[in-house]
Short mmCIF file of C-alpha atoms in Angstrom, two decimals:
data_model
loop_
_atom_site.label_atom_id
_atom_site.label_comp_id
_atom_site.label_asym_id
_atom_site.label_seq_id
_atom_site.Cartn_x
_atom_site.Cartn_y
_atom_site.Cartn_z
CA MET A 8 5.12 -26.64 36.79
CA ASP A 9 4.90 -26.56 40.36
CA SER A 10 7.85 -25.18 40.87
CA PHE A 11 6.56 -22.16 40.05
CA THR A 12 3.77 -21.59 41.75
CA ILE A 13 2.91 -19.82 45.21
CA SER A 14 2.66 -23.69 47.40
CA ASN A 15 6.33 -23.86 47.33
CA ILE A 16 7.04 -20.76 49.75
CA PRO A 17 6.65 -21.40 53.03
CA ARG A 18 3.70 -20.76 56.22
CA GLY A 19 4.34 -17.73 57.27
CA SER A 20 6.83 -16.66 54.79
CA ASN A 21 7.61 -12.36 54.30
CA ARG A 22 8.34 -12.91 50.59
CA LEU A 23 4.17 -13.39 50.79
CA TRP A 24 4.32 -9.97 50.61
CA VAL A 25 5.63 -9.99 47.20
CA HIS A 26 2.32 -12.00 46.38
CA PHE A 27 0.49 -9.15 48.33
CA SER A 28 2.57 -6.32 45.95
CA SER A 29 2.11 -8.34 42.80
CA LEU A 30 -1.75 -8.16 43.90
CA CYS A 31 -2.05 -4.78 44.47
CA PHE A 32 -0.57 -3.49 41.27
CA ILE A 33 -2.15 -6.52 38.94
CA SER A 34 -5.96 -5.20 40.45
CA PHE A 35 -5.37 -1.46 39.96
CA LEU A 36 -3.47 -1.57 36.67
CA GLY A 37 -6.50 -3.35 35.64
CA ILE A 38 -8.98 -1.37 36.86
CA TYR A 39 -6.84 1.55 35.54
CA LEU A 40 -6.80 -0.08 32.01
CA LEU A 41 -10.23 -0.46 32.01
CA HIS A 42 -11.53 2.63 33.05
CA LYS A 43 -9.02 4.30 29.98
CA GLU A 44 -10.72 2.21 27.95
CA TYR A 45 -13.80 2.55 28.82
CA LYS A 46 -13.66 6.24 28.20
CA VAL A 47 -12.14 5.68 25.07
CA VAL A 48 -14.75 3.32 24.35
CA LEU A 49 -17.36 6.01 24.95
CA MET A 50 -15.80 8.28 22.69
CA LYS A 51 -15.65 6.02 19.83
CA ARG A 52 -19.50 5.14 20.29
CA ILE A 53 -20.83 8.75 20.19
CA GLN A 54 -18.26 9.24 17.06
CA GLN A 55 -20.06 5.83 15.07
CA LEU A 56 -23.01 6.98 15.92
CA ARG A 57 -22.61 10.60 14.40
CA ASN A 58 -20.69 9.07 10.87
CA LEU A 59 -23.94 6.53 11.58
CA ARG A 60 -26.38 9.77 11.66
CA ASN A 61 -28.25 9.50 8.00
CA GLN A 62 -29.61 5.28 9.23
CA PRO A 63 -32.62 4.77 10.10
CA SER A 64 -33.27 3.74 13.24
CA GLN A 65 -31.50 7.18 14.66
CA LEU A 66 -35.29 8.52 13.70
CA THR A 67 -37.58 5.96 14.19
CA VAL A 68 -39.34 4.85 17.52
CA LEU A 69 -40.63 1.31 18.09
CA VAL A 70 -43.75 1.27 19.99
CA ARG A 71 -45.08 -1.75 21.65
CA GLN A 72 -48.54 -2.27 23.56
CA VAL A 73 -50.75 -0.39 21.34
CA PRO A 74 -54.27 -0.03 22.58
CA LEU A 75 -57.24 -0.33 20.58
CA CYS A 76 -59.07 3.23 19.67
CA ASP A 77 -61.90 3.85 21.19
CA GLU A 78 -64.36 4.94 18.40
CA HIS A 79 -62.64 3.64 15.60
CA LYS A 80 -61.55 0.09 16.85
CA SER A 81 -58.30 0.34 14.99
CA LEU A 82 -54.96 0.57 16.22
CA SER A 83 -53.47 2.26 13.28
CA CYS A 84 -56.35 4.98 14.46
CA SER A 85 -54.77 4.81 17.81
CA VAL A 86 -51.13 5.21 16.95
CA ASP A 87 -52.31 8.18 14.87
CA HIS A 88 -54.20 9.85 17.06
CA PHE A 89 -51.93 9.54 20.30
CA PHE A 90 -48.97 11.15 18.46
CA SER A 91 -50.49 13.40 16.58
CA LYS A 92 -52.20 14.82 20.03
CA TYR A 93 -49.03 14.30 21.98
CA HIS A 94 -46.50 14.83 19.62
CA PRO A 95 -47.54 17.64 17.33
CA ASN A 96 -44.57 18.98 16.39
CA ALA A 97 -42.34 15.81 16.19
CA TYR A 98 -44.59 13.32 14.98
CA HIS A 99 -44.09 12.66 11.28
CA SER A 100 -45.24 9.41 10.26
CA TYR A 101 -46.04 5.52 11.16
CA GLN A 102 -46.37 2.28 10.23
CA ILE A 103 -48.21 -0.21 11.61
CA LEU A 104 -47.42 -4.37 11.69
CA TYR A 105 -50.54 -6.98 10.38
CA ALA A 106 -50.21 -11.00 11.18
CA GLY A 107 -51.41 -13.18 8.91
CA ASN A 108 -53.21 -13.33 5.11
CA ASN A 109 -55.98 -11.53 7.12
CA LEU A 110 -53.93 -8.98 7.66
CA GLU A 111 -54.74 -8.96 11.56
CA GLU A 112 -52.98 -5.20 12.95
CA LEU A 113 -50.38 -6.28 15.78
CA PRO A 114 -49.98 -3.76 18.52
CA VAL A 115 -46.61 -2.66 17.34
CA ALA A 116 -45.63 0.19 14.75
CA PHE A 117 -42.69 2.08 13.97
CA VAL A 118 -43.17 5.82 14.95
CA THR A 119 -40.82 8.52 12.54
CA PHE A 120 -39.86 11.83 14.11
CA ARG A 121 -38.81 14.78 12.83
CA SER A 122 -35.51 14.75 14.22
CA ARG A 123 -33.02 12.97 16.47
CA TRP A 124 -33.73 14.50 19.07
CA ASP A 125 -37.37 14.47 19.21
CA ALA A 126 -36.59 10.43 18.83
CA ALA A 127 -34.83 10.33 21.40
CA LEU A 128 -37.07 12.26 23.96
CA ALA A 129 -40.25 10.18 22.88
CA ALA A 130 -38.24 7.43 23.24
CA GLN A 131 -36.73 7.53 26.91
CA THR A 132 -40.02 9.57 28.14
CA GLN A 133 -43.40 7.42 29.97
CA GLN A 134 -45.80 7.92 27.09
CA HIS A 135 -48.77 7.12 28.98
CA PRO A 136 -49.96 6.41 33.29
CA ASN A 137 -49.75 2.75 32.99
CA PRO A 138 -46.26 1.46 31.87
CA LEU A 139 -47.54 -1.08 30.37
CA LEU A 140 -48.54 0.19 27.67
CA TRP A 141 -47.68 2.54 24.92
CA ILE A 142 -44.32 1.18 25.12
CA THR A 143 -41.22 3.06 23.70
CA GLN A 144 -37.72 2.04 22.55
CA MET A 145 -34.86 3.33 19.88
CA ALA A 146 -35.78 1.00 16.90
CA PRO A 147 -33.08 -1.59 15.87
CA GLU A 148 -31.52 -1.02 12.71
CA PRO A 149 -33.71 -2.15 10.32
CA ARG A 150 -31.47 -5.38 9.40
CA ASP A 151 -30.91 -5.88 12.69
CA VAL A 152 -35.07 -6.76 13.65
CA LEU A 153 -36.05 -9.73 14.26
CA TRP A 154 -39.09 -9.17 12.56
CA LYS A 155 -41.08 -12.18 14.26
CA ASN A 156 -39.90 -11.67 17.77
CA LEU A 157 -42.57 -7.96 17.42
CA SER A 158 -46.18 -10.65 17.65
CA ILE A 159 -45.16 -11.71 21.01
CA PRO A 160 -47.73 -10.05 23.33
CA TYR A 161 -45.46 -8.07 25.36
CA LYS A 162 -46.91 -9.28 28.89
CA HIS A 163 -45.62 -12.72 27.78
CA LEU A 164 -42.02 -11.99 27.63
CA VAL A 165 -41.62 -12.13 31.24
CA LEU A 166 -42.80 -15.76 31.10
CA TYR A 167 -40.79 -16.40 27.94
CA ARG A 168 -37.73 -15.02 29.68
CA THR A 169 -38.11 -16.75 32.87
CA GLY A 170 -38.31 -20.10 30.66
CA VAL A 171 -35.29 -19.12 29.27
CA ILE A 172 -33.34 -18.98 32.72
CA VAL A 173 -35.03 -21.84 34.11
CA THR A 174 -33.71 -23.78 31.27
CA GLU A 175 -30.26 -22.23 31.51
CA ILE A 176 -29.53 -23.54 35.13
CA LEU A 177 -31.61 -27.11 33.92
CA PHE A 178 -28.69 -27.43 31.16
CA THR A 179 -25.67 -26.20 33.34
CA ILE A 180 -26.59 -28.67 36.20
CA PHE A 181 -27.33 -31.55 33.71
CA PHE A 182 -23.45 -30.39 31.98
CA ALA A 183 -21.75 -30.78 35.38
CA ILE A 184 -22.10 -34.75 34.94
CA PRO A 185 -19.95 -35.18 32.09
CA VAL A 186 -17.71 -32.32 32.91
CA THR A 187 -17.35 -34.11 36.59
CA ALA A 188 -16.83 -37.17 34.77
CA VAL A 189 -13.55 -35.59 32.78
CA GLN A 190 -11.79 -34.72 35.77
CA GLY A 191 -12.17 -37.74 37.04
CA ILE A 192 -9.61 -38.39 34.89
CA THR A 193 -7.41 -36.14 35.98
CA GLN A 194 -6.90 -37.79 39.36
CA PHE A 195 -5.79 -41.43 38.27
CA GLU A 196 -5.11 -42.15 41.98
CA LYS A 197 -8.51 -41.78 43.13
CA LEU A 198 -9.67 -43.17 39.68
CA LYS A 199 -7.47 -46.59 40.15
CA LYS A 200 -9.79 -46.90 43.80
CA TRP A 201 -13.00 -46.18 41.77
CA PHE A 202 -11.98 -48.47 38.55
CA PRO A 203 -9.70 -51.12 39.08
CA PRO A 204 -9.11 -51.78 35.74
CA ALA A 205 -7.96 -48.48 34.75
CA MET A 206 -4.43 -49.35 36.53
CA ALA A 207 -3.88 -51.44 33.13
CA VAL A 208 -2.86 -48.08 31.31
CA GLN A 209 0.14 -48.01 33.62
CA LEU A 210 1.52 -50.72 31.46
CA ILE A 211 2.56 -48.66 28.60
CA PRO A 212 4.94 -46.51 29.55
CA GLY A 213 4.33 -42.56 29.31
CA LEU A 214 -0.15 -43.53 28.27
CA SER A 215 -1.01 -42.51 31.72
CA SER A 216 0.56 -38.85 31.66
CA VAL A 217 -1.54 -38.24 28.55
CA ILE A 218 -4.50 -40.15 29.74
CA THR A 219 -4.60 -37.59 32.46
CA GLY A 220 -2.73 -34.85 31.47
CA TYR A 221 -3.86 -33.98 27.75
CA LEU A 222 -7.40 -36.35 27.34
CA PRO A 223 -9.43 -34.43 29.83
CA SER A 224 -8.70 -31.25 28.44
CA VAL A 225 -9.24 -32.45 24.40
CA ILE A 226 -13.00 -34.24 25.87
CA LEU A 227 -14.03 -30.97 27.80
CA SER A 228 -13.49 -29.29 25.21
CA GLY A 229 -15.53 -31.94 22.51
CA PHE A 230 -18.44 -31.11 25.01
CA VAL A 231 -17.76 -27.11 25.02
CA TYR A 232 -18.14 -27.14 21.33
CA VAL A 233 -21.98 -27.47 21.22
CA VAL A 234 -22.58 -25.11 24.03
CA PRO A 235 -23.08 -21.19 22.28
CA PHE A 236 -24.71 -23.15 19.81
CA VAL A 237 -27.40 -24.44 22.47
CA MET A 238 -27.31 -20.85 24.45
CA LYS A 239 -27.80 -19.22 20.96
CA GLY A 240 -31.11 -21.63 20.71
CA MET A 241 -32.28 -20.69 24.14
CA ALA A 242 -32.15 -16.62 23.25
CA ARG A 243 -33.95 -16.86 20.28
CA ILE A 244 -36.62 -17.83 22.93
CA ALA A 245 -36.34 -15.10 25.10
CA GLY A 246 -38.49 -12.92 22.21
CA TYR A 247 -35.73 -10.07 21.82
CA VAL A 248 -36.36 -8.01 19.40
CA SER A 249 -33.36 -7.64 17.36
CA ARG A 250 -30.31 -9.73 16.48
CA SER A 251 -27.62 -7.58 18.19
CA GLN A 252 -29.92 -8.17 22.39
CA GLN A 253 -30.09 -11.65 21.68
CA GLU A 254 -26.24 -12.55 20.82
CA GLN A 255 -25.40 -10.09 23.68
CA LYS A 256 -28.16 -12.35 25.67
CA ALA A 257 -26.50 -15.79 23.89
CA SER A 258 -23.02 -14.09 25.27
CA ASN A 259 -23.66 -13.79 28.58
CA MET A 260 -25.16 -16.69 29.52
CA VAL A 261 -22.33 -18.83 27.42
CA PHE A 262 -19.85 -16.87 29.74
CA TYR A 263 -21.62 -17.42 33.03
CA PHE A 264 -21.90 -20.88 31.93
CA LEU A 265 -18.62 -21.38 31.43
CA MET A 266 -17.55 -19.97 34.58
CA GLY A 267 -19.64 -21.90 35.97
CA ASN A 268 -18.82 -25.03 34.91
CA VAL A 269 -15.49 -25.11 33.27
CA PHE A 270 -13.88 -22.73 36.05
CA PHE A 271 -15.34 -23.27 39.33
CA LEU A 272 -17.28 -26.87 38.58
CA THR A 273 -13.32 -28.20 36.97
CA VAL A 274 -11.81 -26.54 40.60
CA LEU A 275 -13.72 -28.36 43.15
CA SER A 276 -15.15 -31.24 41.02
CA GLY A 277 -12.19 -33.61 42.94
CA SER A 278 -14.91 -34.04 45.96
CA LEU A 279 -17.51 -32.20 44.08
CA LEU A 280 -20.88 -32.97 46.54
CA ASP A 281 -18.30 -32.91 49.94
CA GLN A 282 -16.92 -29.72 48.91
CA ILE A 283 -21.13 -28.09 48.33
CA GLY A 284 -21.73 -29.40 52.15
CA LYS A 285 -18.58 -27.58 54.41
CA THR A 286 -19.36 -24.13 52.07
CA PHE A 287 -23.07 -24.08 53.39
CA ILE A 288 -21.69 -25.78 56.62
CA HIS A 289 -19.04 -23.64 56.88
CA PRO A 290 -19.65 -20.03 54.71
CA LYS A 291 -16.41 -17.82 55.81
CA ASP A 292 -14.29 -21.24 54.76
CA VAL A 293 -15.54 -20.25 50.88
CA PRO A 294 -11.82 -18.48 50.08
CA SER A 295 -9.15 -20.91 51.41
CA ARG A 296 -11.38 -23.79 49.95
CA LEU A 297 -11.62 -21.85 46.49
CA ALA A 298 -7.69 -21.39 47.04
CA THR A 299 -6.89 -25.02 47.68
CA ALA A 300 -8.93 -26.04 44.57
CA VAL A 301 -7.61 -23.50 42.64
CA SER A 302 -3.68 -23.56 43.18
CA ALA A 303 -3.93 -27.89 42.47
CA GLN A 304 -5.26 -27.26 39.35
CA ALA A 305 -3.35 -25.26 37.50
CA ASP A 306 -1.62 -28.23 35.45
CA PHE A 307 -5.08 -29.04 33.94
CA PHE A 308 -5.66 -24.95 32.80
CA MET A 309 -2.79 -25.02 30.46
CA THR A 310 -3.20 -28.04 28.42
CA TYR A 311 -6.62 -26.23 28.49
CA ILE A 312 -5.23 -23.53 26.65
CA LEU A 313 -2.99 -25.22 24.32
CA ALA A 314 -5.88 -27.94 23.82
CA SER A 315 -8.34 -24.91 22.79
CA GLY A 316 -6.13 -22.82 21.20
CA LEU A 317 -4.74 -25.99 18.64
CA SER A 318 -8.32 -27.01 18.21
CA GLY A 319 -10.53 -23.69 18.56
CA PHE A 320 -9.09 -21.99 16.19
CA SER A 321 -8.47 -24.62 13.43
CA LEU A 322 -12.07 -25.70 13.87
CA GLU A 323 -12.52 -21.60 13.23
CA ILE A 324 -10.48 -21.47 10.52
CA LEU A 325 -12.13 -24.73 8.77
CA GLN A 326 -15.87 -24.12 9.81
CA PRO A 327 -16.07 -27.78 9.85
CA GLY A 328 -19.72 -27.59 11.74
CA LEU A 329 -21.24 -24.99 8.75
CA LEU A 330 -19.71 -27.12 5.72
CA THR A 331 -21.24 -30.32 7.76
CA TRP A 332 -24.58 -27.85 8.16
CA ASP A 333 -24.29 -27.01 4.38
CA ALA A 334 -23.51 -30.68 3.19
CA LEU A 335 -26.69 -31.68 5.29
CA LYS A 336 -29.16 -29.46 4.18
CA ILE A 337 -28.74 -30.11 0.27
CA ARG A 338 -29.34 -33.44 0.28
CA THR A 339 -32.13 -33.67 2.80
CA TRP A 340 -34.64 -30.78 2.78
CA GLY A 341 -32.91 -28.34 0.77
CA ARG A 342 -32.88 -29.99 -1.97
CA GLY A 343 -33.93 -28.78 -5.34
CA LYS A 344 -33.98 -25.58 -3.23
CA LYS A 345 -31.63 -22.34 -4.12
CA LYS A 346 -28.87 -21.68 -2.60
CA SER A 347 -28.35 -18.99 -0.19
CA ASN A 348 -25.75 -16.35 -0.80
CA TYR A 349 -26.03 -15.47 3.09
CA LEU A 350 -22.97 -14.85 4.85
CA SER A 351 -22.52 -15.08 8.36
CA SER A 352 -22.58 -12.49 10.92
CA PHE A 353 -18.82 -12.36 13.16
CA PRO A 354 -20.35 -15.04 15.74
CA TYR A 355 -19.97 -12.72 19.06
CA TYR A 356 -21.68 -15.48 20.96
CA ARG A 357 -19.09 -17.81 20.26
CA VAL A 358 -15.78 -15.85 20.69
CA ILE A 359 -16.24 -13.13 23.41
CA PRO A 360 -17.17 -15.85 26.10
CA PHE A 361 -14.02 -17.37 25.73
CA VAL A 362 -11.88 -14.83 25.46
CA SER A 363 -13.52 -13.65 28.33
CA LEU A 364 -13.32 -17.42 30.71
CA PHE A 365 -9.41 -17.19 29.37
CA LEU A 366 -8.76 -14.01 30.87
CA LEU A 367 -10.45 -15.16 34.03
CA VAL A 368 -7.56 -17.69 33.79
CA GLY A 369 -4.90 -15.89 33.43
CA ILE A 370 -5.94 -13.19 36.27
CA VAL A 371 -6.56 -16.16 38.68
CA TYR A 372 -3.38 -17.66 37.67
CA SER A 373 -0.77 -14.60 37.20
CA ILE A 374 0.26 -14.35 40.69
CA ILE A 375 -0.80 -18.12 42.06
CA ALA A 376 0.96 -20.03 38.65
CA PRO A 377 2.51 -17.53 36.29
CA LEU A 378 4.42 -20.28 34.15
CA LEU A 379 0.77 -20.19 32.79
CA LEU A 380 0.84 -16.70 31.26
CA PRO A 381 2.87 -16.91 28.88
CA PHE A 382 0.81 -19.90 27.32
CA LEU A 383 -1.91 -17.20 27.52
CA VAL A 384 -0.32 -14.71 25.66
CA VAL A 385 0.77 -17.46 22.67
CA TYR A 386 -3.41 -18.16 22.90
CA PHE A 387 -4.16 -14.61 22.18
CA LEU A 388 -1.75 -13.72 19.67
CA LEU A 389 -2.39 -16.52 17.47
CA GLY A 390 -6.43 -15.90 18.53
CA TYR A 391 -5.75 -12.16 17.05
CA VAL A 392 -3.93 -13.67 13.43
CA VAL A 393 -7.63 -16.20 13.33
CA PHE A 394 -10.04 -13.54 14.17
CA ILE A 395 -8.05 -10.66 12.20
CA ASN A 396 -8.48 -12.65 9.20
CA GLN A 397 -12.41 -13.97 9.78
CA MET A 398 -13.60 -10.61 10.33
CA GLN A 399 -11.85 -9.07 7.59
CA ASP A 400 -12.69 -11.97 4.58
CA VAL A 401 -15.10 -14.70 5.54
CA TYR A 402 -17.96 -12.98 7.85
CA GLU A 403 -20.00 -10.56 6.45
CA THR A 404 -20.93 -7.24 9.25
CA THR A 405 -24.71 -7.44 9.62
CA TYR A 406 -25.75 -4.66 12.01
CA GLU A 407 -24.12 -2.47 14.29
CA THR A 408 -22.84 -2.94 17.67
CA CYS A 409 -21.31 0.54 18.64
CA GLY A 410 -19.54 -1.29 20.95
CA GLN A 411 -22.44 -2.54 23.04
CA TYR A 412 -20.08 -5.19 23.85
CA TRP A 413 -18.00 -3.51 25.93
CA PRO A 414 -19.80 -3.31 28.82
CA HIS A 415 -19.83 -7.49 28.92
CA LEU A 416 -16.77 -7.65 28.60
CA HIS A 417 -16.07 -4.96 31.69
CA HIS A 418 -17.53 -7.19 33.70
CA HIS A 419 -16.33 -9.97 33.17
CA VAL A 420 -12.53 -8.69 33.69
CA VAL A 421 -14.14 -7.14 37.17
CA VAL A 422 -15.60 -10.95 38.44
CA ALA A 423 -12.34 -11.82 37.23
CA ILE A 424 -9.85 -9.21 39.47
CA ILE A 425 -13.21 -9.95 42.69
CA ILE A 426 -12.39 -13.94 41.85
CA MET A 427 -8.69 -13.74 42.39
CA GLN A 428 -8.42 -11.51 45.44
CA ILE A 429 -11.07 -13.64 47.10
CA THR A 430 -8.46 -16.46 45.93
CA MET A 431 -5.47 -14.93 47.26
CA ILE A 432 -7.65 -14.06 50.96
CA GLY A 433 -7.87 -18.00 51.05
CA LEU A 434 -4.11 -18.53 49.61
CA PHE A 435 -2.80 -16.25 52.48
CA GLY A 436 -4.96 -17.57 55.01
CA LEU A 437 -3.58 -21.16 53.98
CA LYS A 438 -0.07 -19.61 54.46
CA SER A 439 -0.16 -18.75 57.81
CA LYS A 440 -0.21 -14.73 56.79
CA PRO A 441 -3.70 -13.52 58.46
CA SER A 442 -2.99 -9.85 58.34
CA ALA A 443 -2.02 -10.10 54.09
CA SER A 444 -5.82 -11.65 54.08
CA PHE A 445 -7.23 -8.92 55.58
CA ALA A 446 -5.09 -6.14 53.71
CA THR A 447 -6.77 -7.66 50.55
CA ILE A 448 -10.60 -7.11 51.41
CA PRO A 449 -10.37 -2.89 51.23
CA LEU A 450 -8.87 -4.09 47.64
CA LEU A 451 -11.89 -6.27 47.46
CA VAL A 452 -14.17 -3.34 48.55
CA PHE A 453 -12.35 -0.74 45.96
CA THR A 454 -13.18 -3.45 43.31
CA ILE A 455 -16.78 -3.49 43.77
CA ALA A 456 -16.71 -0.09 43.93
CA TYR A 457 -15.35 0.82 40.97
CA ASN A 458 -17.82 -1.68 39.29
CA GLU A 459 -21.13 0.23 40.37
CA TYR A 460 -19.31 3.83 39.96
CA SER A 461 -18.63 2.20 36.03
CA LYS A 462 -21.93 1.37 36.00
CA PHE A 463 -23.73 4.79 36.82
CA ARG A 464 -20.68 6.77 34.56
CA PHE A 465 -20.89 4.71 31.34
CA LEU A 466 -22.96 1.92 31.21
CA PRO A 467 -25.94 3.99 30.60
CA THR A 468 -24.49 5.76 28.07
CA PHE A 469 -23.92 2.67 25.51
CA TYR A 470 -27.52 1.84 26.03
CA THR A 471 -29.16 5.15 25.04
CA CYS A 472 -28.54 7.93 22.72
CA SER A 473 -28.41 11.05 24.89
CA VAL A 474 -30.75 13.74 23.50
CA LYS A 475 -27.39 15.97 23.67
CA ASP A 476 -25.62 13.51 20.81
CA ALA A 477 -28.85 13.84 19.26
CA LYS A 478 -29.32 17.22 19.30
CA ASP A 479 -25.94 17.76 18.05
CA ASN A 480 -26.11 14.87 15.00
CA ASP A 481 -29.16 17.40 13.66
CA GLU A 482 -26.99 20.24 14.05
CA PHE A 483 -24.63 18.96 11.69
CA ASP A 484 -27.36 18.60 8.59
CA LYS A 485 -28.31 22.54 9.76
CA ASP A 486 -32.29 22.47 9.59
CA GLY A 487 -32.25 18.81 10.54
CA PRO A 488 -33.55 15.37 8.60
CA SER A 489 -35.26 16.40 5.80
CA ASP A 490 -38.35 15.33 4.93
CA ALA A 491 -37.29 13.10 2.11
CA ALA A 492 -35.61 11.32 5.04
CA CYS A 493 -37.64 10.75 7.27
CA ARG A 494 -39.81 8.87 4.76
CA GLU A 495 -37.04 6.99 4.14
CA ALA A 496 -36.63 6.30 7.11
CA ILE A 497 -40.53 4.69 7.97
CA ASP A 498 -40.00 2.75 4.16
CA ALA A 499 -36.61 1.67 5.05
CA TYR A 500 -38.68 -0.33 8.11
CA ARG A 501 -39.91 -3.56 5.83
CA PRO A 502 -39.15 -7.06 5.65
CA PRO A 503 -36.75 -7.82 3.70
CA SER A 504 -39.56 -10.96 2.41
CA LEU A 505 -41.53 -8.12 1.07
CA PRO A 506 -40.62 -6.72 -2.46
CA GLN A 507 -39.85 -2.49 -2.10
CA VAL A 508 -42.73 -1.39 -4.04
CA CYS A 509 -43.28 2.65 -3.71
CA VAL A 510 -45.63 3.91 -1.95
CA GLY A 511 -46.63 7.44 -1.44
CA MET A 512 -47.25 7.94 1.77
CA GLU A 513 -48.85 11.42 3.18
CA GLU A 514 -48.03 12.59 6.47
CA SER A 515 -49.73 10.69 9.36
CA THR A 516 -50.87 7.97 7.75
CA SER A 517 -50.33 4.31 7.46
CA THR A 518 -48.07 2.36 5.18
CA GLN A 519 -49.18 -1.38 3.81
CA PRO A 520 -48.16 -4.32 6.01
CA LEU A 521 -44.83 -4.83 7.33
CA LEU A 522 -45.64 -8.85 7.81
CA SER A 523 -47.47 -10.57 5.43
CA SER A 524 -47.19 -13.53 8.02
CA ILE A 525 -46.18 -14.87 11.33
CA SER A 526 -47.32 -18.43 12.38
#
């Protein structure tokens, strides 16, 4: 492995300009492919929204922080009066949410409009001078709604999400202990000084190579296996109103955890405290320290990719975690209960962060140690085969993402390109080629500028439905959605636990309670 790394090039050699050219090629190619894919994904998203235009979510707006009606002291009355007055030609009907057996009204309602255009306008405009009243957003599709989270007061969400961020930081710091300990195994010479009995390993031929080479990757893979489930639990506490938002939050949390604890902590763990101290004292030396640390860990990441590929995809096919959980449930608290036929949805929060991590490793090492890339190619080919099978035959589609995960992947790849460029600035400096380091800085600035451009050009369309697209979808139905479609839309926002009864509903009237009981 060491024979095919940049470390073999002599200091000051002009051959380093070949690596600089490769850096420019990979950076510009990556940005070009990202830009091209962003435009394609955007078109596919708009087409998907058009294909799904009959979904009730395109006619319905989720309203939170509904104030009491001054006259009748009722939330239901307040919703009806407000939208009848301020959206007289667009408003169709509403459903108020209730909590508890005493049918206590919640300040949350689903409001249906007569067209997708009206719903899009209402969802994306401020309804009241006080921005903390009459908060509107497009409703998630009914099967995507997390009903219990709708009972959380909107003003408490800041505290909930702050608590999640603090917990995530503490968990990351705590997890640094086993990761650092695992990386200590890879540095056998230092390990012998800290723990002299470890020298006994050298008595068995080849054992030290297995322990220092493959064992750390296996142990780290075992530790990291539980991380997505912990992050998913944290995201549940954050109070998101839909599964898709919750899983996107969990996916991002897992990625940044992996980037911090698996990538950065791995490359710095040899002398972690010393590296952190020097970083604070000499921040301008960060690129050179990062370059030195990254180039020294190519062997570890090669074995980590192999370990993750062999173990991770095997576990994905066999699903031992779910099988064990079901077995425990049947024999303990689920004894005697009817077994649910529910199928798991595709675990975006488990898959996307690890794909992004290996993209990060591949991009950063593409110039430093290109021999790593064939192992990544095998990893992605194997992953493609496994997950095509899982999506077709194992997992159930529980909600439509309409491409909402692409902006996260785009951001992860841009972060990887930026880390690669910073690392190469340090490496060119270590190789006594400061001119190449300075020439890389404009490349770094261009990448950051492109990322900011993408946020303005593409990102908003992934989180809102433009009024143009909404109007175009209405025109596909000639006269727009029918009155029956509006009635079906509002009736769709009923929790699965309640029976689907037929309710005669006049316009602008409340219907049956949506929540029978919320703790």
